[in-house]
PDB file of C-alpha atoms in Angstrom:
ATOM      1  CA  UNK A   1      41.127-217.799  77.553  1.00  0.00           C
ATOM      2  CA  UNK A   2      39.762-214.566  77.698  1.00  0.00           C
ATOM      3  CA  UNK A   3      36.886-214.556  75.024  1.00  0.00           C
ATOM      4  CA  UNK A   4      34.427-211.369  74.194  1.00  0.00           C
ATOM      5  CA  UNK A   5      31.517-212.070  71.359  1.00  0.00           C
ATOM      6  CA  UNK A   6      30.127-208.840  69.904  1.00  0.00           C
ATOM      7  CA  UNK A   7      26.209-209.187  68.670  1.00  0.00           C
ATOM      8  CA  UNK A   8      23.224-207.664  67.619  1.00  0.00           C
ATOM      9  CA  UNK A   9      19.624-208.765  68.814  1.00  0.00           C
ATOM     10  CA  UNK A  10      17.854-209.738  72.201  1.00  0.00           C
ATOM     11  CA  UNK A  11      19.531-210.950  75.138  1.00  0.00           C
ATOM     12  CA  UNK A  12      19.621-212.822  77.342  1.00  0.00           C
ATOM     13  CA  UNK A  13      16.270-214.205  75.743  1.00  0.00           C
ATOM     14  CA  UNK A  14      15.143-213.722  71.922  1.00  0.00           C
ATOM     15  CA  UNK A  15      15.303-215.380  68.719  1.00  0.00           C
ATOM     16  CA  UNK A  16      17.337-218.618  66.726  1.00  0.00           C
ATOM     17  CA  UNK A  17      20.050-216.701  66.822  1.00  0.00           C
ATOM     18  CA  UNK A  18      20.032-215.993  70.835  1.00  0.00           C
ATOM     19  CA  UNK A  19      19.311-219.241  71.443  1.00  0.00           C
ATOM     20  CA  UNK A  20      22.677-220.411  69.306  1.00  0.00           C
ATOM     21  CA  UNK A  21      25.215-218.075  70.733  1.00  0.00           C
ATOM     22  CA  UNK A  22      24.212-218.605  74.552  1.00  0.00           C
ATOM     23  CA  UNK A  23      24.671-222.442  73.605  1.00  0.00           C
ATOM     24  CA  UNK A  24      27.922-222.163  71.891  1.00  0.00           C
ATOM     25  CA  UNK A  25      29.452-219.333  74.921  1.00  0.00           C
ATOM     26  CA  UNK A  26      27.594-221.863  77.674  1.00  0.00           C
ATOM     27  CA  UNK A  27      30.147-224.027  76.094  1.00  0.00           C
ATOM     28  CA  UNK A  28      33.027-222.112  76.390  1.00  0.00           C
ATOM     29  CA  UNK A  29      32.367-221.235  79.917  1.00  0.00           C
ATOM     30  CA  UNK A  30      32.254-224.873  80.375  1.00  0.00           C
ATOM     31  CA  UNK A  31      35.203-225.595  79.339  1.00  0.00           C
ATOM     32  CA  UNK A  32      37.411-222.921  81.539  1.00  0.00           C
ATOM     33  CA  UNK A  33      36.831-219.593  79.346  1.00  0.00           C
ATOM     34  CA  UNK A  34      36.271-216.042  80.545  1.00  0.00           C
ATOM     35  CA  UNK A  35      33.168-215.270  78.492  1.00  0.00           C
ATOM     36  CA  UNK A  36      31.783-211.685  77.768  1.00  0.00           C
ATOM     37  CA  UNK A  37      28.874-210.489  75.528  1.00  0.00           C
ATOM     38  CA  UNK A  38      28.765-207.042  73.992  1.00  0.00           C
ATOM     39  CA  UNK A  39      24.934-206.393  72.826  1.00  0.00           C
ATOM     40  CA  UNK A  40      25.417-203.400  69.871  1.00  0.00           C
ATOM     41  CA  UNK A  41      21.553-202.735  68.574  1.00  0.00           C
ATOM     42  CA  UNK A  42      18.707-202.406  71.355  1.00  0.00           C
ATOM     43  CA  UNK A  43      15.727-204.953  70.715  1.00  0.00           C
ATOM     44  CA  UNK A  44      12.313-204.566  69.425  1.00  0.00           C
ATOM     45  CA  UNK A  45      10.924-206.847  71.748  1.00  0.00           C
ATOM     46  CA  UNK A  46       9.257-205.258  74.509  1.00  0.00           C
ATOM     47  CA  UNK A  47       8.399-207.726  77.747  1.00  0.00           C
ATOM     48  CA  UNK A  48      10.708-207.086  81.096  1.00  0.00           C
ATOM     49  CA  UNK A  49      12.413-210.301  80.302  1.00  0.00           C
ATOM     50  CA  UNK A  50      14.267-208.447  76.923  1.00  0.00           C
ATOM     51  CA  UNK A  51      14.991-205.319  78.353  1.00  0.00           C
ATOM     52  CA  UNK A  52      17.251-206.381  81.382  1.00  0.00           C
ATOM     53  CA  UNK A  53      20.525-204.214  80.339  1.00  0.00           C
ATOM     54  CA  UNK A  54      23.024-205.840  81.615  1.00  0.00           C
ATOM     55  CA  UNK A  55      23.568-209.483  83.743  1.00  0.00           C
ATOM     56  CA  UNK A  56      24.624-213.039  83.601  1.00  0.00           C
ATOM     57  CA  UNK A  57      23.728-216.200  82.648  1.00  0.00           C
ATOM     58  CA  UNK A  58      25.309-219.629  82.270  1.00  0.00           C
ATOM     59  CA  UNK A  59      28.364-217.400  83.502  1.00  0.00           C
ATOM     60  CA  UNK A  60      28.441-215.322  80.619  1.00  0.00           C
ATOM     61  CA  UNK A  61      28.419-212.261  81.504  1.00  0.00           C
ATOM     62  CA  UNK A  62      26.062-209.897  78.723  1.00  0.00           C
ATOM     63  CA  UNK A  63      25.728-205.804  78.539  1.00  0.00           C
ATOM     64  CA  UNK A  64      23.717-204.090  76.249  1.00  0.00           C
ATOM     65  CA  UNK A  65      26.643-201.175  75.131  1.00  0.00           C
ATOM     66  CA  UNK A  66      23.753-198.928  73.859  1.00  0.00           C
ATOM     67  CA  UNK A  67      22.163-196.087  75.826  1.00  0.00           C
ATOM     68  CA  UNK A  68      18.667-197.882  75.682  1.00  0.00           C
ATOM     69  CA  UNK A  69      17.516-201.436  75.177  1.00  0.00           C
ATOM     70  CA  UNK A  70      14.502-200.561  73.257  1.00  0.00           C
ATOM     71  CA  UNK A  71      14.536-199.386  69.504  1.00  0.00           C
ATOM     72  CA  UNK A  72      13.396-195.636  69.570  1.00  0.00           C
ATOM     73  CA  UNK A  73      10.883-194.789  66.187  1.00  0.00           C
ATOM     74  CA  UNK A  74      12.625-192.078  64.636  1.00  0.00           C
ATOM     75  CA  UNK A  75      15.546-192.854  62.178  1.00  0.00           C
ATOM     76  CA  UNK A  76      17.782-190.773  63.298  1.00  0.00           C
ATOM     77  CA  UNK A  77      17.717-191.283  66.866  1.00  0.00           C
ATOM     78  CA  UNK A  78      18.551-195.006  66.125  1.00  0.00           C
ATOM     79  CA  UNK A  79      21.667-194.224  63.962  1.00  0.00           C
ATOM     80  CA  UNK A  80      23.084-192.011  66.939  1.00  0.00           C
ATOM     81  CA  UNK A  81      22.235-194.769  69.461  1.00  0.00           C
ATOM     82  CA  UNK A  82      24.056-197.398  67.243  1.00  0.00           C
ATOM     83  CA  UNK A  83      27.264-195.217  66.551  1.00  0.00           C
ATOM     84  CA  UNK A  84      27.563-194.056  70.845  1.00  0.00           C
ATOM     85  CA  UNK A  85      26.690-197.933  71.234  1.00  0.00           C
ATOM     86  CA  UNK A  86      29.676-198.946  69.308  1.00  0.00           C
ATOM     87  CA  UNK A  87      32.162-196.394  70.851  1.00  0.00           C
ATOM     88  CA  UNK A  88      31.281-197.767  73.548  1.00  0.00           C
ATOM     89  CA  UNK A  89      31.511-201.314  73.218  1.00  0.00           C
ATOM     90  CA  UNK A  90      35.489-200.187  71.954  1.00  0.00           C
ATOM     91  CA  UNK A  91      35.717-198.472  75.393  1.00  0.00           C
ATOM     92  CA  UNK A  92      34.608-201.842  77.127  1.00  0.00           C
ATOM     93  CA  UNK A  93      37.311-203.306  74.751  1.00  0.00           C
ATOM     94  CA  UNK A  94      39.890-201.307  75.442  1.00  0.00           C
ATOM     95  CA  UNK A  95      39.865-201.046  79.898  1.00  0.00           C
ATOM     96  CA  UNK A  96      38.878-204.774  79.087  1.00  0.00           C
ATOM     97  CA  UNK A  97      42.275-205.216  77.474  1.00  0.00           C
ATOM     98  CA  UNK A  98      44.378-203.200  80.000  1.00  0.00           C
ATOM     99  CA  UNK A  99      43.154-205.258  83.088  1.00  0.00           C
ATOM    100  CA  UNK A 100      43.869-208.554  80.858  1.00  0.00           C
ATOM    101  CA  UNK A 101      44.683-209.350  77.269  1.00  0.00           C
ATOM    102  CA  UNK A 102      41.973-210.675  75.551  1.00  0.00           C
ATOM    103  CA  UNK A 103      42.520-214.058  73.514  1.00  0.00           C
ATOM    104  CA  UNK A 104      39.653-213.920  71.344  1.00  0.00           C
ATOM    105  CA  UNK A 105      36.843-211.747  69.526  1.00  0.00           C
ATOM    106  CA  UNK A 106      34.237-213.282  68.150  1.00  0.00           C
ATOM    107  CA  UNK A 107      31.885-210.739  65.844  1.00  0.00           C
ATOM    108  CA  UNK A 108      28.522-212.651  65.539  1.00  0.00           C
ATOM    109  CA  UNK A 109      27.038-209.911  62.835  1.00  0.00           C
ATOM    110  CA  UNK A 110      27.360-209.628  59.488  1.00  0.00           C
ATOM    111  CA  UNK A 111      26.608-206.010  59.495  1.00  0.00           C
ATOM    112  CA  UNK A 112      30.198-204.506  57.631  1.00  0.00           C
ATOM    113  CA  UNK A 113      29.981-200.467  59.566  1.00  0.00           C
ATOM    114  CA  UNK A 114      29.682-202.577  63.121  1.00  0.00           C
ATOM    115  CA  UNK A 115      32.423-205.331  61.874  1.00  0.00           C
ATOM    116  CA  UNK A 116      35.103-202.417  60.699  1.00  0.00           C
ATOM    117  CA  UNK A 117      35.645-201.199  64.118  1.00  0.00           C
ATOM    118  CA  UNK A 118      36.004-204.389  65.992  1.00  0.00           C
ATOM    119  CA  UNK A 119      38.395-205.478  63.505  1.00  0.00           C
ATOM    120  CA  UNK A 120      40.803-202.666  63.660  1.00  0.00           C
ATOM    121  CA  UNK A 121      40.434-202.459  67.379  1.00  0.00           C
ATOM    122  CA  UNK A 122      41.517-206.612  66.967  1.00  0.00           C
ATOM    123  CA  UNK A 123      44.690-205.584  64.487  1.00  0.00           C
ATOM    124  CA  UNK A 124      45.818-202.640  66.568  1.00  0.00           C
ATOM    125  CA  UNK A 125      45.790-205.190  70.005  1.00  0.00           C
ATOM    126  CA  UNK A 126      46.648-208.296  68.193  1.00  0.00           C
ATOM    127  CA  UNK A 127      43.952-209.801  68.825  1.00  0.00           C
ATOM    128  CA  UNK A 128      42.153-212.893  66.899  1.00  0.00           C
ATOM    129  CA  UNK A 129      39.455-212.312  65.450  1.00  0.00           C
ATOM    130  CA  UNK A 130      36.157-215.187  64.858  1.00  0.00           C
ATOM    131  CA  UNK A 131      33.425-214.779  62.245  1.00  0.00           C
ATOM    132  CA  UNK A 132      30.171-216.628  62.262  1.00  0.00           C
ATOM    133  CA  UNK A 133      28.236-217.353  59.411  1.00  0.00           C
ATOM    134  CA  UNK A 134      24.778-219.539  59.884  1.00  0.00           C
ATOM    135  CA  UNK A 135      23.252-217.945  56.781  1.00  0.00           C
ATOM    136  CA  UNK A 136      24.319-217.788  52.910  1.00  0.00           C
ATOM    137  CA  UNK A 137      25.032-214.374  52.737  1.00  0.00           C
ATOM    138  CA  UNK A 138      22.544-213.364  50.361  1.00  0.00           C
ATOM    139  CA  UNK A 139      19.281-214.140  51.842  1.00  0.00           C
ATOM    140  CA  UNK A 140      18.734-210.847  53.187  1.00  0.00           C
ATOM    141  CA  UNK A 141      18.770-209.208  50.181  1.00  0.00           C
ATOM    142  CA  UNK A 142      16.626-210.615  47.750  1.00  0.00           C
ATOM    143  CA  UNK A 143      14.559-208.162  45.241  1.00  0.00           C
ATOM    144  CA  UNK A 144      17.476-205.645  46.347  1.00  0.00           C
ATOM    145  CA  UNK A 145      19.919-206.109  43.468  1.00  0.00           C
ATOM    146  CA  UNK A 146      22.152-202.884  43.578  1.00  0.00           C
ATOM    147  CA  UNK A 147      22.083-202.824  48.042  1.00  0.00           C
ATOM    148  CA  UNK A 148      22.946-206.517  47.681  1.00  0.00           C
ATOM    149  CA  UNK A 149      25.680-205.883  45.097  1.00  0.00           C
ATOM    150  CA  UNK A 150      27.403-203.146  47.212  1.00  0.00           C
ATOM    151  CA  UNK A 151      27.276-204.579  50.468  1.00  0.00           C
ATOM    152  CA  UNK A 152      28.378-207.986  49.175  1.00  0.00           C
ATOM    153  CA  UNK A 153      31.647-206.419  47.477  1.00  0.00           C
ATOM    154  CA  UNK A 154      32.519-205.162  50.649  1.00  0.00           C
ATOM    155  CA  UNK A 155      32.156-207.723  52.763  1.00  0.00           C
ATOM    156  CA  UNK A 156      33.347-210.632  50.317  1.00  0.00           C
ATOM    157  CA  UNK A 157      36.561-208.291  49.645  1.00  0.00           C
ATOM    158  CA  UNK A 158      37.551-206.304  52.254  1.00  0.00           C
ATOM    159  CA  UNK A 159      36.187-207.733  55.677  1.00  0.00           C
ATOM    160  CA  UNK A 160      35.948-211.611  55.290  1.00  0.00           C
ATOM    161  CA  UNK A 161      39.811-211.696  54.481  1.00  0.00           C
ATOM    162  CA  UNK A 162      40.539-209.899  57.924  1.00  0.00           C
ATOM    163  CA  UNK A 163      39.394-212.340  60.054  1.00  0.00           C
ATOM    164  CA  UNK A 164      41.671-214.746  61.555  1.00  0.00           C
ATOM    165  CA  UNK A 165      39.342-217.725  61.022  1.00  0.00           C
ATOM    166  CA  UNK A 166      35.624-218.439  60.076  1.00  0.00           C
ATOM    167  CA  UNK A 167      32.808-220.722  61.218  1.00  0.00           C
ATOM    168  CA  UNK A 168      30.252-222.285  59.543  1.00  0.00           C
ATOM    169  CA  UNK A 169      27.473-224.950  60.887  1.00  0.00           C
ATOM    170  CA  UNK A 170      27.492-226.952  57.766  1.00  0.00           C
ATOM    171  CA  UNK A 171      29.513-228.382  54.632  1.00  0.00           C
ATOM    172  CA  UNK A 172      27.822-226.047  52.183  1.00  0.00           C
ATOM    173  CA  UNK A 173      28.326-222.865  53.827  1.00  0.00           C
ATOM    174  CA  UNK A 174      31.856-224.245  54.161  1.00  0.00           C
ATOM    175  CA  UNK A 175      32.310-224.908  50.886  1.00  0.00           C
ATOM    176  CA  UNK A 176      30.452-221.389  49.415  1.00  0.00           C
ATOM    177  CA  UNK A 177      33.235-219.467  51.325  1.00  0.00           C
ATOM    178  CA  UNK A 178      36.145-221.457  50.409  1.00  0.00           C
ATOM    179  CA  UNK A 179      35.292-220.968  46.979  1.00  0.00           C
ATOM    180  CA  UNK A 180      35.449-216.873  47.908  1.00  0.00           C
ATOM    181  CA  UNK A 181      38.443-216.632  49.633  1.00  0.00           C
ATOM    182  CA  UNK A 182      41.940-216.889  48.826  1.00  0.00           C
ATOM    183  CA  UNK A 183      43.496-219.155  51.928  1.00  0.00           C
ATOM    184  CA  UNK A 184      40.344-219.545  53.653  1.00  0.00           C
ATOM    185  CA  UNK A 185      40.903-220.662  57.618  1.00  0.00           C
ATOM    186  CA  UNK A 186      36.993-221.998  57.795  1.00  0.00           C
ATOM    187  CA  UNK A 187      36.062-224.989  60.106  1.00  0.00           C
ATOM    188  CA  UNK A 188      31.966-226.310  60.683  1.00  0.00           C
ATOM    189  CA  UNK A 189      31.074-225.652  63.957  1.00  0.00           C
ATOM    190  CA  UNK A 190      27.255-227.562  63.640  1.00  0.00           C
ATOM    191  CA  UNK A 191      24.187-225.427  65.231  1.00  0.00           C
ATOM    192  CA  UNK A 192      23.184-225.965  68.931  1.00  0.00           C
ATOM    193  CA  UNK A 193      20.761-225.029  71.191  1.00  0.00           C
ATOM    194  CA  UNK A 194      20.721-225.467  74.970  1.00  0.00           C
ATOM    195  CA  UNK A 195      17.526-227.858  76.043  1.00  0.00           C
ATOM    196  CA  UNK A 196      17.436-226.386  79.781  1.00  0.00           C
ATOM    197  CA  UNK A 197      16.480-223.140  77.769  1.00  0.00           C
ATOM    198  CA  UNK A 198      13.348-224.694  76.799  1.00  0.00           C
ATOM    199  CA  UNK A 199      12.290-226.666  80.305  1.00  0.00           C
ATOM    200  CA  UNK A 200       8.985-225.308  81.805  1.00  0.00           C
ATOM    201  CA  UNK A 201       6.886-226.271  84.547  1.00  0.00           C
ATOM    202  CA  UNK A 202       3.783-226.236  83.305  1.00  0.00           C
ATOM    203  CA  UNK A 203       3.598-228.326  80.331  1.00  0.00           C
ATOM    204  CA  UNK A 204      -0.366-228.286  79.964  1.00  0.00           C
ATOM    205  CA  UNK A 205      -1.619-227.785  76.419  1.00  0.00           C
ATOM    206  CA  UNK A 206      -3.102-224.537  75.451  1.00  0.00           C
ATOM    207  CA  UNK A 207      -5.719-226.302  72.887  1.00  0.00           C
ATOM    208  CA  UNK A 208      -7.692-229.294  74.008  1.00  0.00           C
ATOM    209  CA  UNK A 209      -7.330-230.602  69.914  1.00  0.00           C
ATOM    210  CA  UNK A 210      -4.321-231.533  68.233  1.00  0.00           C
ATOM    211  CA  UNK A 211      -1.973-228.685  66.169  1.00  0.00           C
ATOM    212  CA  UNK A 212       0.887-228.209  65.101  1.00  0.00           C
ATOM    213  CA  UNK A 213       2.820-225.117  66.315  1.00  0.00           C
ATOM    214  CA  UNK A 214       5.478-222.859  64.281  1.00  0.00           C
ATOM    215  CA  UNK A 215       7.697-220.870  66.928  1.00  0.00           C
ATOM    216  CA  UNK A 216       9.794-218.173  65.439  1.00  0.00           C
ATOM    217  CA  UNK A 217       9.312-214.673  63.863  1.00  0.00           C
ATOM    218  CA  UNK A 218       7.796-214.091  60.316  1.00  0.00           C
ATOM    219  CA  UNK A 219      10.250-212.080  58.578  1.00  0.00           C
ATOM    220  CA  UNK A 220      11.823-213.110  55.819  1.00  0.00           C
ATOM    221  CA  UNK A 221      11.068-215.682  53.225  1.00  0.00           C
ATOM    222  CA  UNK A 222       9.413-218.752  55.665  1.00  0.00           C
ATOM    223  CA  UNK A 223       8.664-220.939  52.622  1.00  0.00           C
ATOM    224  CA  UNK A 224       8.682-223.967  55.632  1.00  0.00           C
ATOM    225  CA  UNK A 225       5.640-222.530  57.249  1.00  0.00           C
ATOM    226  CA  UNK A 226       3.923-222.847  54.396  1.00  0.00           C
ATOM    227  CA  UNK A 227       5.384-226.429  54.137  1.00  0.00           C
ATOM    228  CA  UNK A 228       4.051-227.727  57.454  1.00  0.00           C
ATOM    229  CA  UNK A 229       0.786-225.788  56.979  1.00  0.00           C
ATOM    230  CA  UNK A 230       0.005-228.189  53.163  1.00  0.00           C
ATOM    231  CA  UNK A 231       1.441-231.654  55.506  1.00  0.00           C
ATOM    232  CA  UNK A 232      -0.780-230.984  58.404  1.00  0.00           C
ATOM    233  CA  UNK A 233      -3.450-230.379  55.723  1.00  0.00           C
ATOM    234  CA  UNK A 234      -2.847-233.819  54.761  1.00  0.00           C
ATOM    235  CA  UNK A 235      -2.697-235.632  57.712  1.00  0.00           C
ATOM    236  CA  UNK A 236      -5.573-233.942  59.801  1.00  0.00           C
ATOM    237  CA  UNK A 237      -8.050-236.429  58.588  1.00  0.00           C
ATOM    238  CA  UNK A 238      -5.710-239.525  59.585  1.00  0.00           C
TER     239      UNK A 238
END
């Protein structure tokens, strides 16, 4: 099958959410697919390693479809790189298409003006269309009642129905969108991450006293890191 997966974020190295969609499209090059990965957004991280533009890895083949891979500061500038990115990830799409059909599109944002596009493009080709959800949808928008509200409506209502199928990676997420949609095609596809992404040579401690490490970003509400910071608190002593 002919599979393309359209993203936001850093790639080919990042966050969580890099290191779950190079596991699940590692598997689907495994397994005999043709596996491409349309980068929308430019990231903010700045080392070489994030702002390679285009290459491949595990055999998936990854672009960045955006003039530059680094955020620029002013507003404006990012909402014109973001709309020319997106016209021309439907370019890609399209001289994609006309050298083979493509099987499969799996949108790995939730953002809806990136989604719309992708889906139409998907109607007008026939194509299927794949929806990932790892997050309840309204995590990102707490204290922000009347954004949360209107971007909920739409997605709930007018996107979510358009897809030809939706995955989750666990029962509850399953079960939240099931009780949203009106013949829901959902299935769990559990979280993975690839351990040869996490293999290094040197493997000599950078503290000569025991710690415990949090890796990850902290945006967002990381009530956890506060969680390991009370246990260690309680075991340092033992």
């Amino acid at each position: 099958m002919k599979i393309v997966a359209i993203t936001i974020g850093s790639y080919p190295f990042g966050e969580a959410s890099t290191n779950r969609t190079i596991s699940l499209l590692k598997g689907l090059v495994e397994i005999g697919n043709d596996v491409n990965l349309y980068v929308i957004s430019p990231t903010d991280k700045q080392t070489a390693s994030h702002r390679i533009k285009r290459g491949e890895i595990y055999g998936i083949k990854y672009c960045y479809t955006s003039t530059t891979v680094r955020w620029p500061k002013q507003s404006i500038l990012k909402i014109v790189i973001v709309v020319f990115s997106i016209i021309n990830a439907i370019v890609k799409l399209f001289l994609s298409q006309r050298k083979k059909k493509i099987d499969a599109i799996l949108i790995l944002t939730t953002k809806p003006l990136i989604i719309h596009p992708f889906l139409l493009f998907a109607k007008l080709y026939k194509i299927k269309t794949l929806h990932e959800r790892a997050e309840h949808p309204e995590i990102n928008f707490l204290g922000k009642k009347s954004i949360k509200n209107l971007y909920l409506k739409k997605y709930y209502y007018h996107l979510l129905p358009k897809f030809s199928g939706i995955y989750v990676i666990n029962e509850y997420l399953k079960e939240y969108f099931e009780g949203l949609l009106v013949s829901p095609k959902i299935c769990i596809i559990n979280m993975t991450v690839d351990p040869s992404r996490f293999l290094q040579d040197d493997k000599t401690p950078p503290f000569n006293f025991k710690y415990m490490a949090y890796c990850g970003t902290m945006s967002g509400n990381k009530d956890g890191v506060e969680d390991l910071i009370k246990i260690y608190k309680l075991i340092e002593n033992k």
